[in-house]
mmCIF file of C-alpha atoms in Angstrom:
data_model
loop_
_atom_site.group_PDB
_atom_site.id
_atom_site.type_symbol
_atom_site.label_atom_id
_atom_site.label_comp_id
_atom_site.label_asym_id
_atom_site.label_seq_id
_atom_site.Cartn_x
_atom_site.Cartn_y
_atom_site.Cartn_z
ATOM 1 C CA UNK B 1 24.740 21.715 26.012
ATOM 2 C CA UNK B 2 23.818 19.601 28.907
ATOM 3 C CA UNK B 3 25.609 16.857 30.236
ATOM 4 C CA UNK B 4 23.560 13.411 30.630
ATOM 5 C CA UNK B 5 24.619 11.183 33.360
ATOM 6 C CA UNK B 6 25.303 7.597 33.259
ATOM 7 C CA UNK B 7 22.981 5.683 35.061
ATOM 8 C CA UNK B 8 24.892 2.228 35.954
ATOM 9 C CA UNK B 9 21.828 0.450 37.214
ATOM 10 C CA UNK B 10 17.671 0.686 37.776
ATOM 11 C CA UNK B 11 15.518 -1.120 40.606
ATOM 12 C CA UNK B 12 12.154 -0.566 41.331
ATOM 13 C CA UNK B 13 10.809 -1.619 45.014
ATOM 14 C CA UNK B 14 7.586 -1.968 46.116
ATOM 15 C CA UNK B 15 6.583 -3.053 49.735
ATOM 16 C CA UNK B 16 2.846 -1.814 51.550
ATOM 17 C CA UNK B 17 1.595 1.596 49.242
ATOM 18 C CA UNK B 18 5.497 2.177 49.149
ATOM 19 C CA UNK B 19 7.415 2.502 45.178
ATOM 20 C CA UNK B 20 10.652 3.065 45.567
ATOM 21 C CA UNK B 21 12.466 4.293 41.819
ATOM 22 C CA UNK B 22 16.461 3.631 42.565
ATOM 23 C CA UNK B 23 19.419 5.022 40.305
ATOM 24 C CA UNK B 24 22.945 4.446 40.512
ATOM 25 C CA UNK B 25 24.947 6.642 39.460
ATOM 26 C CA UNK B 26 28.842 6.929 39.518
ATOM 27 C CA UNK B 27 30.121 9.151 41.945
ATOM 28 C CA UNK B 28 31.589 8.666 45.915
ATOM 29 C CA UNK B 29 29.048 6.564 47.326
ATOM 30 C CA UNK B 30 26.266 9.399 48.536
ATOM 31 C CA UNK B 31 22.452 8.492 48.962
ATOM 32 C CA UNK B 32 19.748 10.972 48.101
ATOM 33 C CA UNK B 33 16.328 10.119 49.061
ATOM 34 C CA UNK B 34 13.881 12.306 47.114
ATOM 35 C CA UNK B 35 16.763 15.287 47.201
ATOM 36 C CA UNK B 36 17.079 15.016 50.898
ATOM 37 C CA UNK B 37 20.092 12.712 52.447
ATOM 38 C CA UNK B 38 18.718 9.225 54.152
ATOM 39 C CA UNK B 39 20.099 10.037 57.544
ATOM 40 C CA UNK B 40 17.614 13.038 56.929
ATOM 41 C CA UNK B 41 14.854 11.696 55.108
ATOM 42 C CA UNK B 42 14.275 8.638 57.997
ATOM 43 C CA UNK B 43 15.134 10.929 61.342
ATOM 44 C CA UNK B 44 17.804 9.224 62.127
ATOM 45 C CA UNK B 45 16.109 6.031 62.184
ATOM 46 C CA UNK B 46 18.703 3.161 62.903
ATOM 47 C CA UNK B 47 16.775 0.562 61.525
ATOM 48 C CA UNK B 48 15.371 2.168 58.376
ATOM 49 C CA UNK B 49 19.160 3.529 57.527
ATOM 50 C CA UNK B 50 20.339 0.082 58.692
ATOM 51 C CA UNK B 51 17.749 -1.494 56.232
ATOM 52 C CA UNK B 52 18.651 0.920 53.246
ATOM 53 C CA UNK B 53 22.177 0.449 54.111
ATOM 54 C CA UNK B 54 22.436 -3.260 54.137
ATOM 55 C CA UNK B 55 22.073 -4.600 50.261
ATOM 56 C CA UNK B 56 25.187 -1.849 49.750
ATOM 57 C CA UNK B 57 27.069 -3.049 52.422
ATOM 58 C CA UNK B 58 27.333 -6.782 51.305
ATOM 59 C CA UNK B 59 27.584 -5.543 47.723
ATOM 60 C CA UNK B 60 30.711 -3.727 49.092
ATOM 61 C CA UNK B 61 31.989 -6.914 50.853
ATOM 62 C CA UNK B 62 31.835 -8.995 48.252
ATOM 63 C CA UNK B 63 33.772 -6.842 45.866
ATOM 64 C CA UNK B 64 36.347 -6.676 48.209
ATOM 65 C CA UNK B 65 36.741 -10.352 48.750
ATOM 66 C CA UNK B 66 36.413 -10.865 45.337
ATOM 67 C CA UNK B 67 39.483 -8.489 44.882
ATOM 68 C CA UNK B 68 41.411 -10.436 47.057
ATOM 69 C CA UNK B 69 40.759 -13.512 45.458
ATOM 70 C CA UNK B 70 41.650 -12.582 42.252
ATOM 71 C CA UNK B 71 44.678 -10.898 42.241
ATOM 72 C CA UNK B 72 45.463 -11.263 38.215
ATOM 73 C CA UNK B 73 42.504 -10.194 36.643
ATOM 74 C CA UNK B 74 42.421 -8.939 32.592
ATOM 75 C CA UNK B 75 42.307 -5.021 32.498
ATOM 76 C CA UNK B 76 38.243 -4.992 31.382
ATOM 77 C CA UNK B 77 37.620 -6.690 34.605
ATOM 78 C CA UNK B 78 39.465 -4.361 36.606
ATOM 79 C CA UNK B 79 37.643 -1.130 34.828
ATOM 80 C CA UNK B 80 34.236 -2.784 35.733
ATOM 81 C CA UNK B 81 34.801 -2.982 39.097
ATOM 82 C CA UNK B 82 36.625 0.395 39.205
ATOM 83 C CA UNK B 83 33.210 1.626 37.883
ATOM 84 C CA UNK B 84 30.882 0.015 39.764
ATOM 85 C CA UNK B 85 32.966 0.946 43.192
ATOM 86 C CA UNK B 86 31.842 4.084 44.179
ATOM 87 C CA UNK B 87 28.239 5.136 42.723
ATOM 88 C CA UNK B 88 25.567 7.396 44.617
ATOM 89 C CA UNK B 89 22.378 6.050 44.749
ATOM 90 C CA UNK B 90 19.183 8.463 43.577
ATOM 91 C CA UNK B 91 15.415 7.640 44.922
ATOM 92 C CA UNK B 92 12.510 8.579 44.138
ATOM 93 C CA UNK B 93 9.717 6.972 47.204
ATOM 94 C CA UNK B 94 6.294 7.927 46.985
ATOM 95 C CA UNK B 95 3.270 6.598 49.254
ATOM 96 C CA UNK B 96 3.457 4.264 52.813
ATOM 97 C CA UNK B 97 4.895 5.151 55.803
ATOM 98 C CA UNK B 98 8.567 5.615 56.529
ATOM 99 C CA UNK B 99 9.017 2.146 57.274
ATOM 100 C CA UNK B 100 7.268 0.832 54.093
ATOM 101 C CA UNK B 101 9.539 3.569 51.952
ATOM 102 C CA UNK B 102 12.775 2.145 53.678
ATOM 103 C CA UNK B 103 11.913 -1.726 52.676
ATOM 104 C CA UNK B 104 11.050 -0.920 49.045
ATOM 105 C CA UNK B 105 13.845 1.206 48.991
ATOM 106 C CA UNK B 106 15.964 -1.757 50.223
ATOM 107 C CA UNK B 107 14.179 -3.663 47.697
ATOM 108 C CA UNK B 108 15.076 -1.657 44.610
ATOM 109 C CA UNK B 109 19.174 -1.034 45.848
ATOM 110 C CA UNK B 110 19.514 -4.846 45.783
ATOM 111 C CA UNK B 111 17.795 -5.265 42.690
ATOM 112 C CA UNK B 112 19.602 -2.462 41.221
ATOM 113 C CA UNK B 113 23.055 -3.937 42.505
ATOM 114 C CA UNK B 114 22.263 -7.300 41.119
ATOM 115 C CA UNK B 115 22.180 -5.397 37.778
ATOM 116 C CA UNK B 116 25.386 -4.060 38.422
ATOM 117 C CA UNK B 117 27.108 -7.490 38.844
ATOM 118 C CA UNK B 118 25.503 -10.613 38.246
ATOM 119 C CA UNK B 119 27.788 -12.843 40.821
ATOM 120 C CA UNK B 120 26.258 -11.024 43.744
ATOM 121 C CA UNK B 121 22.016 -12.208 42.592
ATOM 122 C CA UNK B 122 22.883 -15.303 44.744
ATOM 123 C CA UNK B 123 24.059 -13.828 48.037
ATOM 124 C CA UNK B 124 21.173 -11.212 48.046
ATOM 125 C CA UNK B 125 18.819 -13.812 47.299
ATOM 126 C CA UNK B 126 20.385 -16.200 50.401
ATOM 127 C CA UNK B 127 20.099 -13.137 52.711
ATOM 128 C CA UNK B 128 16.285 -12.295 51.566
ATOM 129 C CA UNK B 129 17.349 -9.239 50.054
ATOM 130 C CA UNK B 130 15.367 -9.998 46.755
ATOM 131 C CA UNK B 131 12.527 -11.440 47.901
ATOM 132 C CA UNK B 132 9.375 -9.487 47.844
ATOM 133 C CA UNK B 133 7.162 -9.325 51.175
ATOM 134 C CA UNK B 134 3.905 -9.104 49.799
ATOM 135 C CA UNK B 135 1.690 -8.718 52.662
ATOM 136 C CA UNK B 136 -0.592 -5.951 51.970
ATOM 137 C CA UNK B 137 -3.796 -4.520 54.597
ATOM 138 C CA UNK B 138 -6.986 -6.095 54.750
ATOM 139 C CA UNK B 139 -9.792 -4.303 53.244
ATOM 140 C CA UNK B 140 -12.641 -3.434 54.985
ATOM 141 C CA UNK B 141 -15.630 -5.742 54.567
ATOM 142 C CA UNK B 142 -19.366 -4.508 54.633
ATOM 143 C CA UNK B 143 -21.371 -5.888 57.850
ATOM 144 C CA UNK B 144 -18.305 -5.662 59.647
ATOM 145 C CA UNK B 145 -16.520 -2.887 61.821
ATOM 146 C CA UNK B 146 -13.057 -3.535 60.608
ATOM 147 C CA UNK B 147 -11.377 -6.031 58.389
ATOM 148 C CA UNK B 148 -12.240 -8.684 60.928
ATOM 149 C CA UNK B 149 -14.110 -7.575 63.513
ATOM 150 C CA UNK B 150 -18.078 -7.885 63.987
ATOM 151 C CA UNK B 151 -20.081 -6.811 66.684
ATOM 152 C CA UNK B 152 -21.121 -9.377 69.382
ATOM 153 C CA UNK B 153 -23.218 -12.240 68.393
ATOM 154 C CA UNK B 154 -26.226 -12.236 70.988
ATOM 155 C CA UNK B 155 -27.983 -16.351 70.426
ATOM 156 C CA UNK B 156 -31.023 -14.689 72.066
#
């Protein structure tokens, strides 16, 4: 018999050619990018891990403080955020460039988190962590020599 794991939450991320699939999984907090670790996958790339790294961190920051605020909490509250603590996070990128791949993969942990919790939707949303960038490149238009550019324009 096999064992199934239980995925906590699903995001999807898309940013440039870039899809970004994102799992959460319980486990100690380790992040797989296509079966190869992030610090890996990027080359030590301190902004893409920094941008991978950043929906988690605040995620992690506001459990905490909401820990501390509520000190008497009912039991089923306490085993949700138990749960939701440590997780590893599972991606599946395909297409872009590495630093396309790292913002839809930022894109899909946040949505993925906000699935986890619903209180933490509005501070990803404040810090632009949900929010799309939808800037795409030009296409190429016939006549010209790239998206924009013509040749000179001679009057005579």
């Amino acid at each position: 018999m096999s064992e199934q794991i239980e995925t906590l939450a699903r995001g999807i991320g898309r940013r440039k050619e870039a899809i970004a699939q994102v799992q959460l999984l319980p486990g100690t907090g380790l992040f797989f990018i296509n079966g190869v670790p992030a610090i890996t996958y990027f080359q030590q790339n301190p902004r893409s891990i920094f941008a991978i790294n950043a929906p988690i961190k605040l995620y992690k920051e506001k459990q905490a403080s909401l820990l501390l605020e509520e000190k008497t909490s009912t039991s089923t509250e306490e085993k949700s955020l138990e749960k939701s603590e440590g997780f590893d996070t599972i991606v599946t990128v395909r297409g872009g460039g590495l630093v396309g791949q790292a913002d839809a993969i930022q894109l899909g942990v946040a949505r993925a988190l906000c699935q986890v919790t619903e209180n933490s939707r509005k501070s990803f949303k404040k810090l632009g962590y949900l929010t799309q960038d939808s800037r795409v490149k030009e296409r190429r238009k016939y006549g010209l020599k790239k998206a924009r550019k013509a040749s000179q324009y001679h009057k005579r």
